Short mmCIF file of C-alpha atoms in Angstrom, two decimals:
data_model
loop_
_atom_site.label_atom_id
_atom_site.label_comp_id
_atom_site.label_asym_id
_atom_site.label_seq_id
_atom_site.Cartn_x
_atom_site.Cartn_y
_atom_site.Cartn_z
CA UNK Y 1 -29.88 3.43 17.35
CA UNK Y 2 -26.33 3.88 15.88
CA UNK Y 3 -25.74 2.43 12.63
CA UNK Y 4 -22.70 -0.42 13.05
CA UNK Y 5 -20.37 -0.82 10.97
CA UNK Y 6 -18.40 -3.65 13.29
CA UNK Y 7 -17.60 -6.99 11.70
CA UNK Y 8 -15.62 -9.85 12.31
CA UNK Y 9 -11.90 -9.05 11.35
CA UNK Y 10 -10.00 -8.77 8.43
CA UNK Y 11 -11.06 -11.42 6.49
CA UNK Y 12 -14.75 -10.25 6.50
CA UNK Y 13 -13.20 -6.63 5.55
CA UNK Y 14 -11.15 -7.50 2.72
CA UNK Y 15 -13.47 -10.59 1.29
CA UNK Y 16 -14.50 -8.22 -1.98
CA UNK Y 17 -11.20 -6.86 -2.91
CA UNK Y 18 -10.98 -8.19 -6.45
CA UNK Y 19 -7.62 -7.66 -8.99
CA UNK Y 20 -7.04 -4.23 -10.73
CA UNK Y 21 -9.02 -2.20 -8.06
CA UNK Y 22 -7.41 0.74 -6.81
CA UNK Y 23 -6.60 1.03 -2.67
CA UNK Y 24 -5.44 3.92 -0.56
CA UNK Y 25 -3.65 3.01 2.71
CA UNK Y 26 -2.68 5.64 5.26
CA UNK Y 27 0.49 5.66 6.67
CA UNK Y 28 3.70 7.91 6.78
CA UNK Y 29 6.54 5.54 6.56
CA UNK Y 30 5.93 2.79 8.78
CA UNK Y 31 3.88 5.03 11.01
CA UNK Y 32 0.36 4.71 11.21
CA UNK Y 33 0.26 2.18 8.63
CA UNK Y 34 -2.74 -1.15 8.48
CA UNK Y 35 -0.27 -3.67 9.21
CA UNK Y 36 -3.88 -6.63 9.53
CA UNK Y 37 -5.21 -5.57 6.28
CA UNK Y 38 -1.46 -5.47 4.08
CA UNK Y 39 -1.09 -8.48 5.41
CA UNK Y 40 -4.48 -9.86 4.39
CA UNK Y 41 -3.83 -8.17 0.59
CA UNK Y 42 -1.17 -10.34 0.34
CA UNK Y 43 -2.86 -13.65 1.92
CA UNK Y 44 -5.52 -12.87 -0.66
CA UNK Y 45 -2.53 -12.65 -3.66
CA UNK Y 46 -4.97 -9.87 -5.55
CA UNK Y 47 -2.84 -8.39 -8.45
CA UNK Y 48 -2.55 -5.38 -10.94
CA UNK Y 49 -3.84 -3.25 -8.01
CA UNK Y 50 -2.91 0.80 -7.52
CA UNK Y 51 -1.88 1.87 -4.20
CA UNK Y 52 -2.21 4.99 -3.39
CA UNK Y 53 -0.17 5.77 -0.69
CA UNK Y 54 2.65 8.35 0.95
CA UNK Y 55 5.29 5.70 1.08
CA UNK Y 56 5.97 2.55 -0.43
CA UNK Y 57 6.78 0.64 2.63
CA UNK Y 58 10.72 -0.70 3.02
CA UNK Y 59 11.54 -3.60 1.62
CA UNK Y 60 10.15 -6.94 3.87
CA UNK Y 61 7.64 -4.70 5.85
CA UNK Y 62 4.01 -2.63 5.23
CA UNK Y 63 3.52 -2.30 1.42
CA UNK Y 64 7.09 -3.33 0.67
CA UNK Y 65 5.36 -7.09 1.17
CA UNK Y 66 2.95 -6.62 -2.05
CA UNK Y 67 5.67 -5.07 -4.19
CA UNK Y 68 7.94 -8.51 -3.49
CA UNK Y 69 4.92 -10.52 -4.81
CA UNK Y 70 4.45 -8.31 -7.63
CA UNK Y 71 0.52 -7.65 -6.87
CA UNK Y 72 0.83 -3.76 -7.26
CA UNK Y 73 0.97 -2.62 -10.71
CA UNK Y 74 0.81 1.14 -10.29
CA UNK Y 75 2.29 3.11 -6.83
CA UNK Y 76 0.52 6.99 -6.54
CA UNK Y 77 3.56 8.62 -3.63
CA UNK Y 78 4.92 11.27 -2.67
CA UNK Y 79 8.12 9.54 -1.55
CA UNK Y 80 10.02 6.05 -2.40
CA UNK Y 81 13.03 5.76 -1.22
CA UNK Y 82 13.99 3.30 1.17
CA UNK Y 83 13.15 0.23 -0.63
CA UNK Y 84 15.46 -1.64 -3.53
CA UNK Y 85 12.55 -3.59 -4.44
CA UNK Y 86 10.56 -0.83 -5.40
CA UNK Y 87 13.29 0.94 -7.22
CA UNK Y 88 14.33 -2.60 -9.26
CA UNK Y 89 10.61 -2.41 -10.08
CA UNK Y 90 10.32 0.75 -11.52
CA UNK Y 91 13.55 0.73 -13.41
CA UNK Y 92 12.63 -1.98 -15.00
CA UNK Y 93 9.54 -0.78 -16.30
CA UNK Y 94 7.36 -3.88 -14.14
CA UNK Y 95 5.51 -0.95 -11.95
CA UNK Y 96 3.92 2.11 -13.23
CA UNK Y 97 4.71 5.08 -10.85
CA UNK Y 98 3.66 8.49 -10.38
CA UNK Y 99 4.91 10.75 -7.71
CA UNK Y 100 3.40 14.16 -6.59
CA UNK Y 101 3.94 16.79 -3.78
CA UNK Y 102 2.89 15.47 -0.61
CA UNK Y 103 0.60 18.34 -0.13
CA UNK Y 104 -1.03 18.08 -3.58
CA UNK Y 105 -1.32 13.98 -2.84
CA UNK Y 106 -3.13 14.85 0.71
CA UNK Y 107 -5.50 17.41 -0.57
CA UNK Y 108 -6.55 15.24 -3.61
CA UNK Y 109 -7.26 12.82 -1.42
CA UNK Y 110 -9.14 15.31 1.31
CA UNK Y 111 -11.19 17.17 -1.93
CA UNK Y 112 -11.62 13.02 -3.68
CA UNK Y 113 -14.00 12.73 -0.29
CA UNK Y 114 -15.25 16.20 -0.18
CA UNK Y 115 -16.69 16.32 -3.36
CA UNK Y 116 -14.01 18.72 -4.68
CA UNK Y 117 -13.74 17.42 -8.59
CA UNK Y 118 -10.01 19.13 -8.66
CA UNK Y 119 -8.16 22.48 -7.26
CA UNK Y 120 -5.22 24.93 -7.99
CA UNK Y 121 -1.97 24.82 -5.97
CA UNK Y 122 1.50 26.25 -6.46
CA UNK Y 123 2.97 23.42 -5.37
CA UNK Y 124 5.31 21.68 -8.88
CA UNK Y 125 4.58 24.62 -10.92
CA UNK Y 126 7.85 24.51 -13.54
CA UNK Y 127 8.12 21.30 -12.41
CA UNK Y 128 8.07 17.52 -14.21
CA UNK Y 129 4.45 17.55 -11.83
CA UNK Y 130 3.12 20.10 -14.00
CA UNK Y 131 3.30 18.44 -17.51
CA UNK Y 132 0.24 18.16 -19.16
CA UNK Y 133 -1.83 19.94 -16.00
CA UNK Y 134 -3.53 23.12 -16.88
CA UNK Y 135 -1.77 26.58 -15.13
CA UNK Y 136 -4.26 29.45 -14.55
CA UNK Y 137 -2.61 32.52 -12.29
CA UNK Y 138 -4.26 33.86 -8.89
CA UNK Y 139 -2.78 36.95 -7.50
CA UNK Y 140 -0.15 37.15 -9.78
CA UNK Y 141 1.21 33.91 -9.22
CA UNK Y 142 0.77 30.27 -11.38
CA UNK Y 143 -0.59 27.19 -10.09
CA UNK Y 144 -1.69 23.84 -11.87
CA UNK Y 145 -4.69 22.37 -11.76
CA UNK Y 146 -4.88 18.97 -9.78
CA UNK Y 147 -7.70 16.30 -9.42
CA UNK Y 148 -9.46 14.40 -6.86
CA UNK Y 149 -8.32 10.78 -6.10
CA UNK Y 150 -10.80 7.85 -4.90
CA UNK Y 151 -10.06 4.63 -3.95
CA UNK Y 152 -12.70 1.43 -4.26
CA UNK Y 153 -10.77 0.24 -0.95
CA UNK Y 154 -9.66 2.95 1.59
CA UNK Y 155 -7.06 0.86 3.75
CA UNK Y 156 -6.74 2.88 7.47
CA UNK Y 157 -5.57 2.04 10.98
CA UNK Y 158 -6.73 4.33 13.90
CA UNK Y 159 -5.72 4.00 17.97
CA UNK Y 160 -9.57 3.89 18.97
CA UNK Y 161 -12.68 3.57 17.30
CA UNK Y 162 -16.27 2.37 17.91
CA UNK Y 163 -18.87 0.70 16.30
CA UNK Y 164 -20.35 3.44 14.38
CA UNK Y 165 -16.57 4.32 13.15
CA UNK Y 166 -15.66 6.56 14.85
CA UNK Y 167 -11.81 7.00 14.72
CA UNK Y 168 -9.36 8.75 17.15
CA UNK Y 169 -5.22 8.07 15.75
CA UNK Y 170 -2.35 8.64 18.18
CA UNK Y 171 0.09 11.13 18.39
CA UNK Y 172 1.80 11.40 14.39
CA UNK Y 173 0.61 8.20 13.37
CA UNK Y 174 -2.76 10.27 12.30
CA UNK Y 175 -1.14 11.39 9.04
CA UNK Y 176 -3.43 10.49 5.67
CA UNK Y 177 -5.28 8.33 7.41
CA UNK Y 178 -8.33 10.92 7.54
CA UNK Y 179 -8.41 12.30 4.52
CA UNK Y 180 -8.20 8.49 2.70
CA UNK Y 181 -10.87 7.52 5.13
CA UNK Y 182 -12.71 10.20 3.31
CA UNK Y 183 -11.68 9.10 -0.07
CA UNK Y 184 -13.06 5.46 -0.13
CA UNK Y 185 -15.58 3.64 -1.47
CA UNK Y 186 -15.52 1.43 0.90
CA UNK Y 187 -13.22 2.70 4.05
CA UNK Y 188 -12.40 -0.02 5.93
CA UNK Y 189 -10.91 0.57 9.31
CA UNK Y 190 -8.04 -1.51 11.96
CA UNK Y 191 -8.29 -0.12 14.83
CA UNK Y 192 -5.93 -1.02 18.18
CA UNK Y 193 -9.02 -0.89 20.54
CA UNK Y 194 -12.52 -1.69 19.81
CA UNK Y 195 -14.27 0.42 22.28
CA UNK Y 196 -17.97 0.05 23.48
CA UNK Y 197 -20.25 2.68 21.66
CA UNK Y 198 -20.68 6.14 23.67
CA UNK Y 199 -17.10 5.47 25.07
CA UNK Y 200 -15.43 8.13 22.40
CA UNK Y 201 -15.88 11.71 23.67
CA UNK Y 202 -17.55 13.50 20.50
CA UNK Y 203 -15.63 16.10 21.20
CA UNK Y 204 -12.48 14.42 20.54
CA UNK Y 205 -13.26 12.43 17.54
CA UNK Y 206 -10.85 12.77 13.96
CA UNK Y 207 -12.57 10.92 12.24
CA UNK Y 208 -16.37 10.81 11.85
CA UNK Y 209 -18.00 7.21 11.56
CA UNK Y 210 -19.78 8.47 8.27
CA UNK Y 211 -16.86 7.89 6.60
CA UNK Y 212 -15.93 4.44 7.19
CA UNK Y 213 -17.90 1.52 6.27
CA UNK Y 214 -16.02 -1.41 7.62
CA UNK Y 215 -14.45 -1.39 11.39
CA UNK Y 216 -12.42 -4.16 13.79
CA UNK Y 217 -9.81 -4.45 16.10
CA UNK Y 218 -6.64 -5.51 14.63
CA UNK Y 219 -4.00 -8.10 16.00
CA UNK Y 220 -0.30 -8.59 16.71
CA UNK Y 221 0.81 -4.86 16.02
CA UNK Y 222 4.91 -5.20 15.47
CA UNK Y 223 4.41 -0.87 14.84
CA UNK Y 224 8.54 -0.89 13.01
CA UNK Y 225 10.25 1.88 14.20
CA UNK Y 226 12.33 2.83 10.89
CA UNK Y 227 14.84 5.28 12.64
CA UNK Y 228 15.38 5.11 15.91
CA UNK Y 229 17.01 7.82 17.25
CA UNK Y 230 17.51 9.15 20.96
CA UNK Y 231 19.34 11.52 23.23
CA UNK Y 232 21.65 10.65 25.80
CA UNK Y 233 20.20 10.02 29.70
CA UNK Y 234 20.93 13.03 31.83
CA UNK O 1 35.40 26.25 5.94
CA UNK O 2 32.12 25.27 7.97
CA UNK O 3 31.01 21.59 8.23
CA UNK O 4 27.73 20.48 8.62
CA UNK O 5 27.18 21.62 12.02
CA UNK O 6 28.79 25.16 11.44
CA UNK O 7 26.40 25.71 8.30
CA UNK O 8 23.40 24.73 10.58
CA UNK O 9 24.78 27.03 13.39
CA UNK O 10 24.97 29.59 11.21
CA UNK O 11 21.33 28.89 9.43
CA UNK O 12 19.89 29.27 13.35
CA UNK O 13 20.87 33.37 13.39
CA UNK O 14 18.13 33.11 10.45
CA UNK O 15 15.73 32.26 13.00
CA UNK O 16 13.44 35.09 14.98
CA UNK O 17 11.30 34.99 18.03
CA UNK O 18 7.84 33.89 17.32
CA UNK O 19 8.43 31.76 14.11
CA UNK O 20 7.58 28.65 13.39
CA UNK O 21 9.60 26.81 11.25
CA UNK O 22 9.95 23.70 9.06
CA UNK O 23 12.93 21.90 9.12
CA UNK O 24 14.04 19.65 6.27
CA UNK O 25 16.28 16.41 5.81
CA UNK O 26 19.82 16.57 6.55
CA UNK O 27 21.77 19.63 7.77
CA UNK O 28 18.38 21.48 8.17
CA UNK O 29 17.59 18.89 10.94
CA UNK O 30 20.49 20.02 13.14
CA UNK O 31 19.43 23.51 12.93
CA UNK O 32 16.96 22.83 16.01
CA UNK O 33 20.62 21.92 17.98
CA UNK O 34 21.81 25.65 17.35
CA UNK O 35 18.73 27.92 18.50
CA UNK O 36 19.85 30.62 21.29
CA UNK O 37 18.42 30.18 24.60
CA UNK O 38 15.27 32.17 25.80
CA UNK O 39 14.05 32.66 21.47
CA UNK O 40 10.33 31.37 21.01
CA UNK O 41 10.07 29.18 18.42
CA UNK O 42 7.92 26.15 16.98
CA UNK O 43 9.22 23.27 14.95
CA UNK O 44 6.73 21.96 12.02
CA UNK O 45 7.45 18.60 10.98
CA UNK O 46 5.01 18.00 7.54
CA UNK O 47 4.06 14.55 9.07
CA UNK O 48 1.63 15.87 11.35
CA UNK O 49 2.97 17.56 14.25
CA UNK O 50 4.06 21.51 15.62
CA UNK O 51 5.94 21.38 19.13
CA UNK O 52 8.59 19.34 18.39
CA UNK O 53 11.17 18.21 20.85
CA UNK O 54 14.19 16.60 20.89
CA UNK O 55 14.99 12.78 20.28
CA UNK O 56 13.49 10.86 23.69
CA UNK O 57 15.54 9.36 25.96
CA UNK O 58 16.47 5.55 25.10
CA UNK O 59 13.51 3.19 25.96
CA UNK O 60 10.68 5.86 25.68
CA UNK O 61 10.85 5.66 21.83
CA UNK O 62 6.94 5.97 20.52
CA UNK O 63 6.62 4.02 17.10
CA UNK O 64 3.51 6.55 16.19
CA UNK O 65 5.96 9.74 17.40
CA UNK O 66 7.96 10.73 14.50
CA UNK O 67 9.30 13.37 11.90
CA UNK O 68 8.67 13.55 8.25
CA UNK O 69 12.75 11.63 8.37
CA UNK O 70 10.64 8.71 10.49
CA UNK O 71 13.20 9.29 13.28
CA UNK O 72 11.28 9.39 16.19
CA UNK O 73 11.21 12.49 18.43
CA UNK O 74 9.23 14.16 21.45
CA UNK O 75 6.66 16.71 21.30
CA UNK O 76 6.79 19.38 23.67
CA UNK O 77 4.68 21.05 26.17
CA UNK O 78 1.46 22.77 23.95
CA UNK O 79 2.15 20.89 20.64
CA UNK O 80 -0.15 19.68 18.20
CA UNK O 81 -1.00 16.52 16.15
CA UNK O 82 -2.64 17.41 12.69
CA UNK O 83 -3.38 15.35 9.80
CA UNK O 84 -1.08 16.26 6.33
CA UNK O 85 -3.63 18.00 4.58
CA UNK O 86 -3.62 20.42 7.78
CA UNK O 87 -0.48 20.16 8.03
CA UNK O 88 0.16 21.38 4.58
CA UNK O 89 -2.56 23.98 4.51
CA UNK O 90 0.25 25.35 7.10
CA UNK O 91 2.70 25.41 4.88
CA UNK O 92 0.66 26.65 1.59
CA UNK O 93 -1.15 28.83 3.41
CA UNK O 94 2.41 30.74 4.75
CA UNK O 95 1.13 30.10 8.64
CA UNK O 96 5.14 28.13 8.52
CA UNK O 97 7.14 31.79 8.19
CA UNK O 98 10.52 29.80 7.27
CA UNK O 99 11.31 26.51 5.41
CA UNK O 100 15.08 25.40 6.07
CA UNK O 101 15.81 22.70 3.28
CA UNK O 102 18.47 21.17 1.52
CA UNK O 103 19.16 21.14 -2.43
CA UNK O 104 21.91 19.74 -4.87
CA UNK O 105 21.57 22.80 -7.07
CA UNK O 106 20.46 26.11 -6.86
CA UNK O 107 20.67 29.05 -9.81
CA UNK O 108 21.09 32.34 -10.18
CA UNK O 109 17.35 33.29 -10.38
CA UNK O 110 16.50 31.26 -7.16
CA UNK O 111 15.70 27.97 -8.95
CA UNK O 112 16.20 24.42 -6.81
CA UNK O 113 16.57 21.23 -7.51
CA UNK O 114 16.62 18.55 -4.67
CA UNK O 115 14.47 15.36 -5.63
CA UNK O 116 15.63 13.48 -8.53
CA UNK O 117 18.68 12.40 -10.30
CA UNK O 118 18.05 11.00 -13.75
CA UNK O 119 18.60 7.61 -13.83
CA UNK O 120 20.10 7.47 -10.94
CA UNK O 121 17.71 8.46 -7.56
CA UNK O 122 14.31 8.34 -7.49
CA UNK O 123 13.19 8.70 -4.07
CA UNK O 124 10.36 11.22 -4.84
CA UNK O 125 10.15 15.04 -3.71
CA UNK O 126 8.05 14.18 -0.51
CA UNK O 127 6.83 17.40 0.40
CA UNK O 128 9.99 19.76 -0.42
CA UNK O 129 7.71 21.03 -3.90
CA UNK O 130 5.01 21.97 -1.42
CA UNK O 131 7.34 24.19 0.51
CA UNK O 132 9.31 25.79 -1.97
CA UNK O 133 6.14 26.82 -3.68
CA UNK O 134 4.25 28.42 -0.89
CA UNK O 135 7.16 29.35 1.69
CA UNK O 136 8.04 33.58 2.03
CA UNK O 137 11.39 32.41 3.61
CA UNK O 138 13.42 30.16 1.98
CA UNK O 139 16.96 28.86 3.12
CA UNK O 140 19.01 26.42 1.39
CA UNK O 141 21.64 24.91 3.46
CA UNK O 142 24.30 23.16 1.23
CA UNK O 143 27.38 22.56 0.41
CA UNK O 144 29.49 24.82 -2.41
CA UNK O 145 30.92 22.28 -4.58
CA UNK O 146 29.87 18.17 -5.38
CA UNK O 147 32.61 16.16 -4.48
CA UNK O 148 34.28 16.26 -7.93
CA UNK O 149 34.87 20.47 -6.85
CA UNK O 150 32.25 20.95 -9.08
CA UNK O 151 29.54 24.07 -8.00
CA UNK O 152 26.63 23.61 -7.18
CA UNK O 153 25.36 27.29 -7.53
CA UNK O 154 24.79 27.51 -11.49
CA UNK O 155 23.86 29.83 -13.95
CA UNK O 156 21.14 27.21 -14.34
CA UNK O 157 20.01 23.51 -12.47
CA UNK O 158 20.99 20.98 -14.57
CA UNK O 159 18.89 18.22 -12.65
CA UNK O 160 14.51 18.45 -12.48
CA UNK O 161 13.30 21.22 -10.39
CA UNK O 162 11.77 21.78 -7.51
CA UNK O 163 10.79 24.78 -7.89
CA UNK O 164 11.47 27.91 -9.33
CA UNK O 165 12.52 30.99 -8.22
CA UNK O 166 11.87 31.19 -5.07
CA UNK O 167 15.34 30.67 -2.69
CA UNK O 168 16.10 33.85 -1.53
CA UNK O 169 18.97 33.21 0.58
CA UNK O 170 21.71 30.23 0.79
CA UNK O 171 24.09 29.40 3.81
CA UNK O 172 27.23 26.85 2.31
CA UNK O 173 30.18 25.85 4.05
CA UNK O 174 31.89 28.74 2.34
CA UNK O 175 29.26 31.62 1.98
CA UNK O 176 26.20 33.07 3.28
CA UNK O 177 24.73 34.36 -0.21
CA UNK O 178 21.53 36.29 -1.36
CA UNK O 179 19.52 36.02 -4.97
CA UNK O 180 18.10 38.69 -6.08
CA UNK O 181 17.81 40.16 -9.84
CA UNK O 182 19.08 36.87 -11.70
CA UNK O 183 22.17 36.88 -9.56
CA UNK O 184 23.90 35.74 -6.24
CA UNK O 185 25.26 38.34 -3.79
CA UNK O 186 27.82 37.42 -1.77
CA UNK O 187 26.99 38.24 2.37
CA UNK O 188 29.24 37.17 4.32
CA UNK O 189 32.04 34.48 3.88
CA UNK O 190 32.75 31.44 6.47
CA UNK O 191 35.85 31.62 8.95
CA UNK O 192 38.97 31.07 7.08
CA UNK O 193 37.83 31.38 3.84
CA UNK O 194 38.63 34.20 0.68
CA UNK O 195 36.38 35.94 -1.39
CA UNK O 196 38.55 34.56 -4.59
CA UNK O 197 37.72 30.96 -3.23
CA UNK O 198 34.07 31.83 -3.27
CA UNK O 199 34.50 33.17 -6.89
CA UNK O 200 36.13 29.93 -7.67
CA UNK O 201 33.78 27.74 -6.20
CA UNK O 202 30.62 29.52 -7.86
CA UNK O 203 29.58 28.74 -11.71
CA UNK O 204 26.54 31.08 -11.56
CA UNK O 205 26.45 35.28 -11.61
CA UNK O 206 28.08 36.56 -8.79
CA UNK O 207 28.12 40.23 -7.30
CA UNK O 208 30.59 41.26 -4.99
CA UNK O 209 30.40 44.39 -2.34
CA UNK O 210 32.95 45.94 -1.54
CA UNK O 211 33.57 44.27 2.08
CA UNK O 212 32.34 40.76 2.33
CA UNK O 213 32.86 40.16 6.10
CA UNK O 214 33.53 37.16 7.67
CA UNK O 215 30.77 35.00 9.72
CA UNK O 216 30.17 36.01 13.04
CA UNK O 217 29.02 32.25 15.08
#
């Protein structure tokens, strides 16, 4: 018999969130983002929290929402703009902030789950990124050492999943949401569709249900669209 | 003088059959516009995705169906949805033969800087230090000058790297222009425009040839 991971909704998943943990939630912009379980973060009101995350959400939508209530105290991104609130924040000194290559932040996510302590990469050698990281050459070329990240929340949103956790994502919105799924303590996942168990085709699954502790179907998806752009009817 | 479109235009002679190729922010973005008919190629978008198409047609926008600029896009027949640590084992791993990016400075020894003003901007370097670091084929598309006339190719960046030395090859609206040896060479020069303006407009090392010719688009 499959082990189930399936519980009531996003209050049951988020009931042990407590202040000053640290949460990753996937997400690339607005895409691919847990819209039920931001919102429940900020229901909650937990404070002094890190996010780890791509994006900092804009400024009345996805993370955006925590930064108004001043709940997050430290933001781990690879990219900021598009939110006043964030940068008002940081000028200010109120939130703690440290960006890194969007590679380096996915793969220290990826090795935080695999087991992978830290790695080189080329990426921010020279750079502000490489202050106070050790540089060892390979091939004749310098890269920095970076660490592993782990969450004691991992915050993701999948198209389909079942009951054992299994996760397929749709189209882009896929993004970090595997390798954070990885990276959590506790993973929990929204999914769009809640489908019965043997449904998934195990051939086509992203994520495996090992990784994810905590699954239900989410509600009332708004899914922002933060450019929309188009070409002309022919 | 080129504008934004003409620098893009001429970015897309860059491009050979069989490459794929990451676009960045900006002018890079309309390089896709300028590709000749009947040349193989596959755009990388770091978000997740290789096979990308143009913009969709009004009122089949997909919220989860987007670039790594959020604007949301197609993918074509025979692309692929990846998560970003694939996506950037692609780019670190040189599978992506040619990064197209933007940059507010570049120097003479093939240092850029593109993701933070002092200060000023902090928006974050996204994945631009990822690509600078690992790509074989870097272009810059920019413009020559700020708009105080100042240049923008130095002897030396001014503002917080990228990454260093690795642009090989920069496309502005006046100049096509290699870096090689601590220095730019001038390559060709855009429609309209003298080598003397070039010299002008250009704080860092410059070599001329003896014939700079003009832009062929």
């Amino acid at each position: 018999m499959a082990i189930s991971k399936e519980i009531n909704g996003v209050e049951e998943a988020c009931q042990d969130v407590r202040n000053g943990m640290t949460f990753m939630l996937g997400g690339f912009g607005l895409c691919g983002i847990p819209e039920n379980c931001i919102e429940e973060l900020v229901r909650l009101g937990v404070k002094d929290v890190t996010c780890i995350s791509n994006n900092a959400g804009v400024d009345n939508f996805g993370l955006g929402k925590l930064l108004k209530k001043s709940q997050i105290r430290k933001m781990i991104s690879s990219y900021v703009g598009e939110n006043e609130e964030f940068e008002r924040q940081m000028l200010s000194g109120e939130l703690e902030v440290d960006l890194i290559p969007q590679g380096s932040l996915a793969e220290r996510c990826r090795a935080g789950g695999a087991g992978i302590p830290a790695f080189y990469t080329p990426a921010g050698y020279g750079t502000e990124v490489a202050k106070g990281k050790e540089v060892r050459e390979f091939n004749g070329k310098p890269h920095i050492l970076e660490s592993a990240l782990t969450a004691d929340f991992a915050f993701v949103k999948a198209w389909k999943g079942d009951s054992s956790g299994n996760l397929i994502y749709k189209a882009t919105s896929r993004n970090f949401n595997p390798m954070m799924a990885m990276a959590g303590k506790i993973t929990v996942a929204e999914v769009e569709e809640l489908v019965p168990l043997g449904s998934l085709d195990p051939n086509e699954i992203h994520t495996p249900g090992i990784f994810v502790q905590r699954i239900f179907q989410g509600k009332s998806y708004e899914k922002r669209i933060e450019q929309r752009t188009v070409s002309q009817n022919k | 003088m080129l504008d934004k479109n003409g620098i893009a235009r001429r970015i897309a002679q860059e491009v050979q059959n069989g490459q794929y190729v990451n676009l960045g922010i900006g002018i890079p973005t309309l390089v896709a516009n300028h590709i000749p008919e009947g040349l193989d190629v596959e755009f990388q978008s770091e978000n997740g995705i290789l096979g990308m198409g143009p913009f969709p047609i009004e009122g089949t926008e997909d919220a989860d169906l987007i670039n790594a600029g959020k604007q949301t896009i197609t993918a074509l027949p025979g692309a692929v949805f990846f998560d970003s640590a694939t996506s950037f084992a692609m780019i670190r791993g040189q599978h992506v033969q040619l990064t197209v990016l933007g940059a507010m400075e570049v120097s003479a020894n093939g240092d850029i800087a593109n993701w933070k003003i002092p200060g000023k901007m902090v928006k974050g370097m996204g994945g631009a230090m990822d690509l600078v670091a690992s790509a074989e084929n870097i272009v810059v598309a920019m413009m020559h000058t700020n708009r105080a006339g100042e240049s923008k190719l130095l002897s030396e960046c001014s503002l917080p790297l990228t990454g260093v030395g690795c642009v090989k090859r920069v496309v502005t609206n006046l100049a096509v222009l290699d870096i090689k040896d601590g220095a730019f060479h001038l390559v060709e020069r855009a429609p309209g425009v003298t080598v003397e303006e070039i010299v002008n407009a250009t704080e860092g090392a410059l070599i001329l040839p003896d014939l700079v010719p003009e832009m062929s688009l």
